[in-house]
Short mmCIF file of C-alpha atoms in Angstrom, two decimals:
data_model
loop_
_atom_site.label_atom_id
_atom_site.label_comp_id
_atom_site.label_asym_id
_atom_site.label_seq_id
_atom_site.Cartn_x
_atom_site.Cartn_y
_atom_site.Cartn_z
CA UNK F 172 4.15 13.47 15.02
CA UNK F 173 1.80 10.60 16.15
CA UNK F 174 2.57 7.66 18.41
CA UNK F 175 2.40 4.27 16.52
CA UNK F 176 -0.34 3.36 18.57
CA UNK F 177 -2.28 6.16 17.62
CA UNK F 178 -1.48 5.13 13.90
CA UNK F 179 -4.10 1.90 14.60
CA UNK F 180 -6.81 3.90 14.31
CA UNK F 181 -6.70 5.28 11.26
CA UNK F 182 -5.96 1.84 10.05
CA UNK F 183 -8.75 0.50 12.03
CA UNK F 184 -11.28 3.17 9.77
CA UNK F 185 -9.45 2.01 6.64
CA UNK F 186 -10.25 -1.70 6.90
CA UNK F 187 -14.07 -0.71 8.07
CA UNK F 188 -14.25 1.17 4.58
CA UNK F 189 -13.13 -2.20 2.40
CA UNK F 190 -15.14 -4.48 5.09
CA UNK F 191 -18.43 -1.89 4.38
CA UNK F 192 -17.62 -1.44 1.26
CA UNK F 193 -18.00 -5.48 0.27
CA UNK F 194 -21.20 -5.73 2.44
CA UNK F 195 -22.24 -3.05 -0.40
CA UNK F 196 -20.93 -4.86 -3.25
CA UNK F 197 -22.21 -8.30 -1.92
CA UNK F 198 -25.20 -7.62 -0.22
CA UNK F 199 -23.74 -9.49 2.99
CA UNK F 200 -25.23 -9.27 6.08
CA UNK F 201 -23.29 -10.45 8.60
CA UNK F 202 -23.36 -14.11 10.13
CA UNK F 203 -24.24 -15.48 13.44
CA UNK F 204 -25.39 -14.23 16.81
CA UNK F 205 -21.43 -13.20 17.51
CA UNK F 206 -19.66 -10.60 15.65
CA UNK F 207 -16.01 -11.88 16.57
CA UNK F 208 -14.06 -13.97 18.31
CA UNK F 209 -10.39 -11.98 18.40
CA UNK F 210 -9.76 -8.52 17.62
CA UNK F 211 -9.04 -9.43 14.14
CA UNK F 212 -12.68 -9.88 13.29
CA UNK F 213 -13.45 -6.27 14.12
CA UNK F 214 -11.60 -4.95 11.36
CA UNK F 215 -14.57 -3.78 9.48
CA UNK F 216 -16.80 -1.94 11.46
CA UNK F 217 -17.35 1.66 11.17
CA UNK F 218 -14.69 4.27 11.20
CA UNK F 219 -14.21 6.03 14.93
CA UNK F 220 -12.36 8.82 16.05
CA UNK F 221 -8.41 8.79 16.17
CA UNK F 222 -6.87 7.90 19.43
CA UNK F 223 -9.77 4.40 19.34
CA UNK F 224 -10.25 1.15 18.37
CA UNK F 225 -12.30 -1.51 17.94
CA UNK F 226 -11.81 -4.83 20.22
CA UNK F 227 -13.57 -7.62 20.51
CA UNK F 228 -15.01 -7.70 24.22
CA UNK F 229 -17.70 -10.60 25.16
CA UNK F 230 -17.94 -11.41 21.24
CA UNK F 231 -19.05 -7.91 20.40
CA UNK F 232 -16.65 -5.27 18.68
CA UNK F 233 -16.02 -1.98 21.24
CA UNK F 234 -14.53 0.99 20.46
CA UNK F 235 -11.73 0.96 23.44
CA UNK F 236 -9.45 3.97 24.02
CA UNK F 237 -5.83 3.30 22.70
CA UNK F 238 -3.23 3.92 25.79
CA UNK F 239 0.15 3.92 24.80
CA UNK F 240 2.43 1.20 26.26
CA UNK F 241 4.60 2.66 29.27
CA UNK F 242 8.16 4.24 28.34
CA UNK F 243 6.82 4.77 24.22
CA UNK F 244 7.83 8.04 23.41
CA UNK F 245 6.28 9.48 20.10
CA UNK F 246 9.35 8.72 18.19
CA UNK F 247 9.29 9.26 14.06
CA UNK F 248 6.25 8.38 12.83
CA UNK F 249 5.04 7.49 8.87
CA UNK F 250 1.53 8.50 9.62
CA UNK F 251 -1.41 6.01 9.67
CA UNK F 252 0.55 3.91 6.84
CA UNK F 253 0.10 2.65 3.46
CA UNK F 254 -2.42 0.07 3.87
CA UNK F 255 -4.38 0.20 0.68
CA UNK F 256 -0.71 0.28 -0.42
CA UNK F 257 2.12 1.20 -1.30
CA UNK F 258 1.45 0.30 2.03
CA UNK F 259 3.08 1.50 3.80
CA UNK F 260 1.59 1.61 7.34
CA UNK F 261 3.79 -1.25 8.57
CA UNK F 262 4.97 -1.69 12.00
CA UNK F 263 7.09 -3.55 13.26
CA UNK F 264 5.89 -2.57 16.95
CA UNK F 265 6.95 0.21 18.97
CA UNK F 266 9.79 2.07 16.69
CA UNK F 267 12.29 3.25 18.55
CA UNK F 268 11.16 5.52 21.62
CA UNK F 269 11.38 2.96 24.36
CA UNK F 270 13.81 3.37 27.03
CA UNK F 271 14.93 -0.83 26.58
CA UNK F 272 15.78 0.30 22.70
CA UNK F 273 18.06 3.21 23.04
CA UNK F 274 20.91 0.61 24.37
CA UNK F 275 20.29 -1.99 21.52
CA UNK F 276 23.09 -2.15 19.33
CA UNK F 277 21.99 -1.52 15.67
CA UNK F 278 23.16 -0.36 11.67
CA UNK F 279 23.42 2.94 10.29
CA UNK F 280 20.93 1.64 7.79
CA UNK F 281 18.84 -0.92 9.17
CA UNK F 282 18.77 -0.54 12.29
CA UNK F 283 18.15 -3.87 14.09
CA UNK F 284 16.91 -5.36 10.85
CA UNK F 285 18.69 -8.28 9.73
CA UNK F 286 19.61 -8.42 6.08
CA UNK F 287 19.34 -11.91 4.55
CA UNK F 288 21.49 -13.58 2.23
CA UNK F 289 21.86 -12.64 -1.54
CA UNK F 290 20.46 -9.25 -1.33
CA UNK F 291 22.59 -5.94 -0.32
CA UNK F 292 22.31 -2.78 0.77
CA UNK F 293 23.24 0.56 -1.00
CA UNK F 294 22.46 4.26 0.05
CA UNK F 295 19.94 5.32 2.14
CA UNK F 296 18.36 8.95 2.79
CA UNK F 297 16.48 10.61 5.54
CA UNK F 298 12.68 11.08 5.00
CA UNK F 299 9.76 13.08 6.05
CA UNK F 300 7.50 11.41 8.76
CA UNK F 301 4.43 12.70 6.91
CA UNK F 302 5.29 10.96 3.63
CA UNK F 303 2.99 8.04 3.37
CA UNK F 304 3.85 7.05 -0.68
CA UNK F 305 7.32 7.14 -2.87
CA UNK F 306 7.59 6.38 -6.64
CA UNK F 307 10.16 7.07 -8.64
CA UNK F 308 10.98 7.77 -12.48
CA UNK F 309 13.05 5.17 -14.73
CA UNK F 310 16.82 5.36 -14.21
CA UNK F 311 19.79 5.95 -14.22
CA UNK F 312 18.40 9.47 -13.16
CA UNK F 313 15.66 8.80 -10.50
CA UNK F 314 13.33 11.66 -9.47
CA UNK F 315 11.36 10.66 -6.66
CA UNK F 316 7.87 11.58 -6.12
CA UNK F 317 5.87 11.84 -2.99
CA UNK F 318 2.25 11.61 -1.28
CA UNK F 319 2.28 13.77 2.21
CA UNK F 320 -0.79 13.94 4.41
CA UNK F 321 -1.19 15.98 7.23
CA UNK F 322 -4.99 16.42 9.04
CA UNK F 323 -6.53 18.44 6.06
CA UNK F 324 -3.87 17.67 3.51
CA UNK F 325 -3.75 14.92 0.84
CA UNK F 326 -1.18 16.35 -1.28
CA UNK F 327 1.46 15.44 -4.52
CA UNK F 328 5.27 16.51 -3.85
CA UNK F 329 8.34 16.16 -5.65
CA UNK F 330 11.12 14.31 -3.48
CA UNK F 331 14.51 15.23 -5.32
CA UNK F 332 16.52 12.72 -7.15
CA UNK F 333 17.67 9.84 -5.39
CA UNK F 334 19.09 10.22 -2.91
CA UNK F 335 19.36 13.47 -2.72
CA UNK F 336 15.96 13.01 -1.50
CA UNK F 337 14.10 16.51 0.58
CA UNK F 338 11.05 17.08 0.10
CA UNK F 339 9.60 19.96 -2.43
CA UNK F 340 8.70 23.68 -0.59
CA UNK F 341 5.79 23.49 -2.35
CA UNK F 342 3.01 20.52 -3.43
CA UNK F 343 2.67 19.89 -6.84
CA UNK F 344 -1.28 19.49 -6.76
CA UNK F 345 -3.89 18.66 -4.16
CA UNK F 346 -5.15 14.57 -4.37
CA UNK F 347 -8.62 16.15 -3.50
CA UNK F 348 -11.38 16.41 -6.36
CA UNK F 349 -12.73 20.46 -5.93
CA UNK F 350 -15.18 19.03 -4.19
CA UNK F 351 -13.76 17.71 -1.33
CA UNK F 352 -11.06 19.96 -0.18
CA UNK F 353 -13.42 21.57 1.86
CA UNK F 354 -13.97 19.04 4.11
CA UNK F 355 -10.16 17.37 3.50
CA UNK F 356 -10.72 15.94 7.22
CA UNK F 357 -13.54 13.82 6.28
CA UNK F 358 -11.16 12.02 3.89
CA UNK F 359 -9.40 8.82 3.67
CA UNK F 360 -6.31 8.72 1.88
CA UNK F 361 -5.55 5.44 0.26
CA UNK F 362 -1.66 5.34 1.08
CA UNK F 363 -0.60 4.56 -2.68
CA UNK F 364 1.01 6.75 -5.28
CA UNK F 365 1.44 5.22 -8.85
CA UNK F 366 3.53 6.16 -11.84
CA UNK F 367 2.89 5.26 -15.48
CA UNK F 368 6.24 6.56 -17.00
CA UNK F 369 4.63 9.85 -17.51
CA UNK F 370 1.75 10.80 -14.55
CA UNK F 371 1.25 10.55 -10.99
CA UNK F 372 -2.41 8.88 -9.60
CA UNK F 373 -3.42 8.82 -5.88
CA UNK F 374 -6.32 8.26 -4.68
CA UNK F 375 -8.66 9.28 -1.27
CA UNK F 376 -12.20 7.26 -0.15
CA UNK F 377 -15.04 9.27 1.62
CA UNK F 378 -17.37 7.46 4.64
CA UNK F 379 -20.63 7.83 2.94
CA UNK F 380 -23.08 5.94 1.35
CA UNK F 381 -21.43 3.63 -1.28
CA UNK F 382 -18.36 4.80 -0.23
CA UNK F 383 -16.91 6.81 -2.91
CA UNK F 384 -13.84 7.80 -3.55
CA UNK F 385 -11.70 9.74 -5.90
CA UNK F 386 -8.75 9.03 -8.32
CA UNK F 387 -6.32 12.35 -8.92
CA UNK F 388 -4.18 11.98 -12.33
CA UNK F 389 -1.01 14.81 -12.14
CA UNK F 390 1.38 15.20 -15.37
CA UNK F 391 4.18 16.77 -13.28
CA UNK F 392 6.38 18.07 -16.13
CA UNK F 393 3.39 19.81 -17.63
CA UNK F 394 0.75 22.79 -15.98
CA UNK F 395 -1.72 20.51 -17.28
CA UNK F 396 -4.62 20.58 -14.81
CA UNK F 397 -5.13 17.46 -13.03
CA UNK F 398 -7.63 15.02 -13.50
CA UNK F 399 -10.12 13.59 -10.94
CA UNK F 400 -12.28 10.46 -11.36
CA UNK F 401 -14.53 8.64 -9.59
CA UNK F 402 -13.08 5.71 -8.13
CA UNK F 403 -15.33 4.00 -5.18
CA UNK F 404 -13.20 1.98 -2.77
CA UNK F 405 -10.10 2.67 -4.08
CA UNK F 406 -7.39 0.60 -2.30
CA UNK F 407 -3.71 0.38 -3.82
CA UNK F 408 -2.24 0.96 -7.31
CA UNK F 409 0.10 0.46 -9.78
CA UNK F 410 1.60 1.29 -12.90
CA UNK F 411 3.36 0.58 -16.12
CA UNK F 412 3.88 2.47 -19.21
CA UNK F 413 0.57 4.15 -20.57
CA UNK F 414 -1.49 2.17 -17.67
CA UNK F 415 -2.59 2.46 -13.97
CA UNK F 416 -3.78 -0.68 -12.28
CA UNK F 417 -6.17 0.25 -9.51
CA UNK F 418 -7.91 -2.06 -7.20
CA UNK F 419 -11.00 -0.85 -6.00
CA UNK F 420 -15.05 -0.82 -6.72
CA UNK F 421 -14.83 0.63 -9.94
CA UNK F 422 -13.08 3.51 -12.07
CA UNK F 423 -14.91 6.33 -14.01
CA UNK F 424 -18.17 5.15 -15.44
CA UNK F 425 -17.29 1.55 -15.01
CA UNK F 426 -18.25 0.34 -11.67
CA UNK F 427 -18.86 -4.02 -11.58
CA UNK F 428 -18.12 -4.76 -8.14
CA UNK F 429 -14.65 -5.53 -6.54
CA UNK F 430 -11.30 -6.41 -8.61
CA UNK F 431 -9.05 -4.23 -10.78
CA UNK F 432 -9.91 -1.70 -13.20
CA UNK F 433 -7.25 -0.36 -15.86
CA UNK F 434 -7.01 3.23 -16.48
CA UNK F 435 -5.49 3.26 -19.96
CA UNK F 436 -3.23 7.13 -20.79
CA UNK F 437 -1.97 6.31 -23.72
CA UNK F 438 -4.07 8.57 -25.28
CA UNK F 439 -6.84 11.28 -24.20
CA UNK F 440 -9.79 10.80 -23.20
CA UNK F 441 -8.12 8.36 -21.22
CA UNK F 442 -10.30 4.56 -21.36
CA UNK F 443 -11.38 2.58 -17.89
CA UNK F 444 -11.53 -0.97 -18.06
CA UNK F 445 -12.29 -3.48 -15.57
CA UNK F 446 -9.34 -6.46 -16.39
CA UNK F 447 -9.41 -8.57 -13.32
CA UNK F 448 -12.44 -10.29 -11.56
CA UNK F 449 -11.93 -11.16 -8.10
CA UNK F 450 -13.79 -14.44 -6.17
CA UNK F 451 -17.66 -14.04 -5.64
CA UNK F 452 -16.79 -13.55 -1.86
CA UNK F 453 -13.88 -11.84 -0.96
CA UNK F 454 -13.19 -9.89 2.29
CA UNK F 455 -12.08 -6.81 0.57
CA UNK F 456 -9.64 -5.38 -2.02
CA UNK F 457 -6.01 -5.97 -1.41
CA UNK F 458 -2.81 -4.84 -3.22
CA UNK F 459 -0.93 -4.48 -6.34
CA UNK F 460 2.01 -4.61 -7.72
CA UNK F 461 4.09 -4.62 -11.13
CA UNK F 462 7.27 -5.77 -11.92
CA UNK F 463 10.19 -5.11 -13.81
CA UNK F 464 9.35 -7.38 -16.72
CA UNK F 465 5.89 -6.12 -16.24
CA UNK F 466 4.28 -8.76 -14.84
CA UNK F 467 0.85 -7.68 -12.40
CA UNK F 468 0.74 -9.02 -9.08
CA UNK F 469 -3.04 -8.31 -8.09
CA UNK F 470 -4.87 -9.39 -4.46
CA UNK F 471 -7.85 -8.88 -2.06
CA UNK F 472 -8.34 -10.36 0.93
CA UNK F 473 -10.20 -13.92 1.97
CA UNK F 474 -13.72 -13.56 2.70
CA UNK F 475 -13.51 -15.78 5.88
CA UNK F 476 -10.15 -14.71 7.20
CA UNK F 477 -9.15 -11.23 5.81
CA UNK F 478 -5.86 -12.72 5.37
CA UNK F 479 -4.12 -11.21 2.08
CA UNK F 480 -4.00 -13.03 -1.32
CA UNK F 481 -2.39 -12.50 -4.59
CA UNK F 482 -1.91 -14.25 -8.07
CA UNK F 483 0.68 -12.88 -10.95
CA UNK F 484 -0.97 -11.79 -14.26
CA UNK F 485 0.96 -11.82 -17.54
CA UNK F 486 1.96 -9.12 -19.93
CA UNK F 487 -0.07 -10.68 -22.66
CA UNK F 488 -3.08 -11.63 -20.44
CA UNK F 489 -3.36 -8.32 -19.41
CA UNK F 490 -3.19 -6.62 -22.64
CA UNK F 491 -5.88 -9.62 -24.42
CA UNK F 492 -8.46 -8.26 -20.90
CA UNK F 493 -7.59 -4.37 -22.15
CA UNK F 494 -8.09 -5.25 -25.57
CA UNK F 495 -11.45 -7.36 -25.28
CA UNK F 496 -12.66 -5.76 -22.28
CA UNK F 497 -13.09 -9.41 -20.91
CA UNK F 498 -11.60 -8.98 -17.05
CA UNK F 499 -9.16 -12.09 -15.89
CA UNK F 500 -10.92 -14.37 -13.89
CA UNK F 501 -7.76 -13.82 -11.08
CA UNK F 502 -8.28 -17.07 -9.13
CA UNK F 503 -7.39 -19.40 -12.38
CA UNK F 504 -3.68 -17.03 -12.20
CA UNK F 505 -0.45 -18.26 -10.51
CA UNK F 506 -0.80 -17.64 -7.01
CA UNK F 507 1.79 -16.79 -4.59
CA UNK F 508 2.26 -18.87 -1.57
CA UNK F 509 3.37 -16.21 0.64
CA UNK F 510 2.72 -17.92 4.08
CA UNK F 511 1.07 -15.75 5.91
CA UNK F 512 -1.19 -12.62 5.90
CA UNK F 513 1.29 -9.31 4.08
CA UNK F 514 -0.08 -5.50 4.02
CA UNK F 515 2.27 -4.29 1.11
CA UNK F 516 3.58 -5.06 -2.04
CA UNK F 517 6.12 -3.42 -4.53
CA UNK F 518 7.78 -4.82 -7.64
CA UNK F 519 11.44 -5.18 -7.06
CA UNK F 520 13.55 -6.25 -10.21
CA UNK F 521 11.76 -9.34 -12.18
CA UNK F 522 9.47 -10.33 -8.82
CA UNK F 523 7.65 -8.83 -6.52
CA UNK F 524 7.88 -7.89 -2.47
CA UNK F 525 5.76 -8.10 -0.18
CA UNK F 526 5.64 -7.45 4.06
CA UNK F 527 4.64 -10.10 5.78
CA UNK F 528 3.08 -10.55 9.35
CA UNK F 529 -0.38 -10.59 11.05
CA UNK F 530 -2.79 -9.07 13.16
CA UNK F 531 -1.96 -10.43 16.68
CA UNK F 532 -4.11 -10.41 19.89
CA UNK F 533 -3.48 -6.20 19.98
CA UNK F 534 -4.52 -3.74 17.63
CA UNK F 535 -2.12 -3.16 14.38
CA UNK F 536 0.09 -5.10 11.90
CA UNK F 537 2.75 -7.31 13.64
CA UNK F 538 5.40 -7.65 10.59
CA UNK F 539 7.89 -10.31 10.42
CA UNK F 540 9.84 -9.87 7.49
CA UNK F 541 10.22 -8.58 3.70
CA UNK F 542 10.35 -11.10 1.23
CA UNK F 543 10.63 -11.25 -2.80
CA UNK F 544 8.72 -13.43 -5.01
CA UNK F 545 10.54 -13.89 -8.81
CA UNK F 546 7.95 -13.73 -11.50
CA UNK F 547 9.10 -15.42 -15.18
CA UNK F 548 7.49 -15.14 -18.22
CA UNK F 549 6.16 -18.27 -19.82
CA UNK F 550 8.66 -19.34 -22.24
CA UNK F 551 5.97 -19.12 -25.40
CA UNK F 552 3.26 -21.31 -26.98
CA UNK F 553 0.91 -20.13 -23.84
CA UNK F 554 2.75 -21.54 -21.53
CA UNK F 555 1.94 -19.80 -17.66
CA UNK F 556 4.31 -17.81 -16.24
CA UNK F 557 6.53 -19.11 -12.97
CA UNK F 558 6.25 -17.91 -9.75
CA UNK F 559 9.46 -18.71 -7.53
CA UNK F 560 9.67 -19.43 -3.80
CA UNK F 561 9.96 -17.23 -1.02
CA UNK F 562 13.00 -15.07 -0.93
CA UNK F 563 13.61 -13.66 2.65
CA UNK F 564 15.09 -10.05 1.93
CA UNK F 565 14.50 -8.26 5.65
CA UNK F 566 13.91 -9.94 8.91
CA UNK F 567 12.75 -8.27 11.79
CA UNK F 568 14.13 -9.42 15.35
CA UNK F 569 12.69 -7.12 18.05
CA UNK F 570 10.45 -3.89 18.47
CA UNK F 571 13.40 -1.33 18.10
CA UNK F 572 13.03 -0.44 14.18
CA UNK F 573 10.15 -0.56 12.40
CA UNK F 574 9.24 -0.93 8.51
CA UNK F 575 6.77 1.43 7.32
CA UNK F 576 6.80 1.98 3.41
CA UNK F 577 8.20 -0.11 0.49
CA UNK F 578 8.82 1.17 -3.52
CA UNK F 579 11.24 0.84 -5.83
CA UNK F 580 13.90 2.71 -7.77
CA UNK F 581 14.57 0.66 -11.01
CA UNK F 582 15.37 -2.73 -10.20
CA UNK F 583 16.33 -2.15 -6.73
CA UNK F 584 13.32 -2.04 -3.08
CA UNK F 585 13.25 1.13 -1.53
CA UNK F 586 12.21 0.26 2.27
CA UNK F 587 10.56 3.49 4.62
CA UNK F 588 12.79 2.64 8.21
CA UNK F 589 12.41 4.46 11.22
CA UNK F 590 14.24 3.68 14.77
CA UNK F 591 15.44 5.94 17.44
CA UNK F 592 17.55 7.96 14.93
CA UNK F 593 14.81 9.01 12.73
CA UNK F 594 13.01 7.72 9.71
CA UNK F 595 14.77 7.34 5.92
CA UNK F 596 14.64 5.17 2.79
CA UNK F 597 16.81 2.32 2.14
CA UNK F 598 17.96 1.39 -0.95
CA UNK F 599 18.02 -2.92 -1.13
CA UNK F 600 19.54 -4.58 -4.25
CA UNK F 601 19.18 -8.18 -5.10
CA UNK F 602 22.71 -9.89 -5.30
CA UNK F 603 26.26 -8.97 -4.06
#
């Protein structure tokens, strides 16, 4: 078990990978005699060693030492989150190991999250701390999937059925390409784990030239072997029947800078196909997300600000891209007005959800709350689909519980909470 605040570095490294990873793509090269102004701005330089992070001292980006605030304990930790994800890797500050939390008053379930009104909560189940990804299968039966990582594992597990939920004795198959499982420590995972009715995809990214990185494909009913393909700058994923959605720098043999690339599983071999184009600058990839009704929520991050952004894709729209091979130019889509930077995003029911918050004057993601988005279909005759307002779903009030993975299980938000007592999943429906 890690602190949280040791969790900022490997977050830190994650971000330099995407920021790198554009300068790449883009040719950039930087701007101005000073490389930042807050520690926000130093969220793409190289990766450093655990334990560190970069600040911005005297407008230059240091690597500082991270020292644990006094009275933190190392409390249940998620691991270094589920940033280019499923994400996972949310914090809502110090969960639960200071001495001024263990005499807050707080819920079985949610700790001292506050539930908003119209949504309600079901079961939850305890979970391991080094589960980073969930996904489960279509109801009324859910088995639940996992992605563990430990310091030289990057590994597929089966998680029960819901919510009988314990993780498997043994993985199912290694996210790691032959290749790389030699040198597992010198690997990034990507925090996301992605289910197309069928398979499992994760993904890992390497610090090397180009940054490449590495899709795994894993039929777990079958003793199929997996399948590994290139995927540079993999960030987060999602699926729907026959499909993964994968944001990244490319997929297989089709590599055309930053957006989302389809890898279609219909049928073997399976087909890559770029289907969304992102802005000419962008800071980096960002997050994905499909809903019930199968609508695509797809993102990347503001050149200038690194704050989030995302825009819903049709059904149709994405099947005319797979079809002609002609990506969706993502910027004319609906976008969400989400308010504020977010570092996850899950379907739940007909909409989408999303954790908001922001990178504050110290290192990590300060969240605020969870909130859902609805996503309708046009209503025919080309009309665009509708993107409703901002639902609040979660708020959080203090530092005592923290929020550190979101998925779903049909229609229903699975939320990753950990406090004082221990982390678990919590099962969120929409209505009474």
């Amino acid at each position: 078990m890690r602190t949280d605040t040791k969790r900022v570095g490997a977050k830190g490294q994650r971000a330099a990978l995407m920021g790198a990873l554009l300068a790449v793509v883009l040719g950039g090269t930087g701007c101005g005699d000073n490389e930042c102004e807050d520690a926000a701005e130093c969220r793409d330089q190289a990766p450093i060693s655990e334990g560190r992070s970069w600040m911005c001292v005297e407008n230059k980006c240091v690597p500082v030492d991270i020292v644990p605030d006094a009275g933190t304990d190392a409390g249940t930790d998620a691991g270094p989150g589920s940033d280019a994800g499923t994400d996972a890797g949310t914090d809502a500050g110090t969960d639960g190991g200071t001495d001024a939390c263990d005499a807050v008053p707080r819920e079985a379930k949610l700790g001292t999250l506050q539930l908003q009104a119209g949504f309600t909560v079901l079961e939850a189940a305890s979970l391991s701390p080094n589960v980073v990804a969930v996904v489960a299968t279509p109801g009324p039966t859910y088995s639940l999937f996992a992605l563990r990582t430990t310091a030289t594992g990057r590994d597929f597990f089966a998680l029960g059925t819901w919510p009988e939920v314990k993780l498997g004795e043994a993985a199912l198959e290694t996210v790691l390409a032959p290749a790389d499982r030699a040198d597992a420590a010198n690997t990034f995972p990507s925090y996301f784990l992605a289910y197309d009715g069928t398979r499992l995809l994760a993904g890992y990214t390497k610090p090397a030239a180009g940054f490449p990185g590495s899709v795994a494909v894993v039929e777990p009913s079958s003793r199929d072997a997996a399948l590994y393909l290139s995927a540079p700058g993999n960030y987060s994923a999602a699926g729907m029947a026959d499909a993964f959605f994968i944001n990244g720098g490319g997929l297989d043999t089709v590599s055309s800078g930053l957006g989302v690339y389809a890898l279609v599983t219909s049928a073997k071999p399976y087909a890559a196909v770029k289907v969304a184009d992102f802005p000419a600058q962008v800071g980096a990839s960002g997050f994905t997300a499909v809903s019930a009704n199968n609508i695509a929520v797809f993102g990347y991050s503001a050149a200038d600000t690194y704050v989030n952004v995302a825009h819903a894709v049709s059904y149709a729209k994405l099947g005319e891209a797979l079809a002609s091979r002609t990506p969706v130019v993502l910027v004319n889509e609906p976008r969400l007005e989400v308010g504020s930077d977010f570092n996850a995003a899950t379907g739940f029911g007909n909409g989408v959800a999303v954790v908001r918050g922001g990178y504050g004057a110290t290192a990590g993601f300060g969240v605020t709350d969870v909130s859902r988005f609805s996503l309708t279909p046009g209503l025919g005759g080309g009309q665009p689909l509708s993107v409703g307002a901002r639902e609040a779903v979660l708020t959080v009030v203090d530092r005592c519980t923290s929020v550190d993975l979101l998925s779903s299980l049909g229609s229903d938000l699975l939320v990753g909470v950990t406090d004082i007592h221990g982390r678990r999943l919590v099962r969120i429906r929409q209505g009474p």
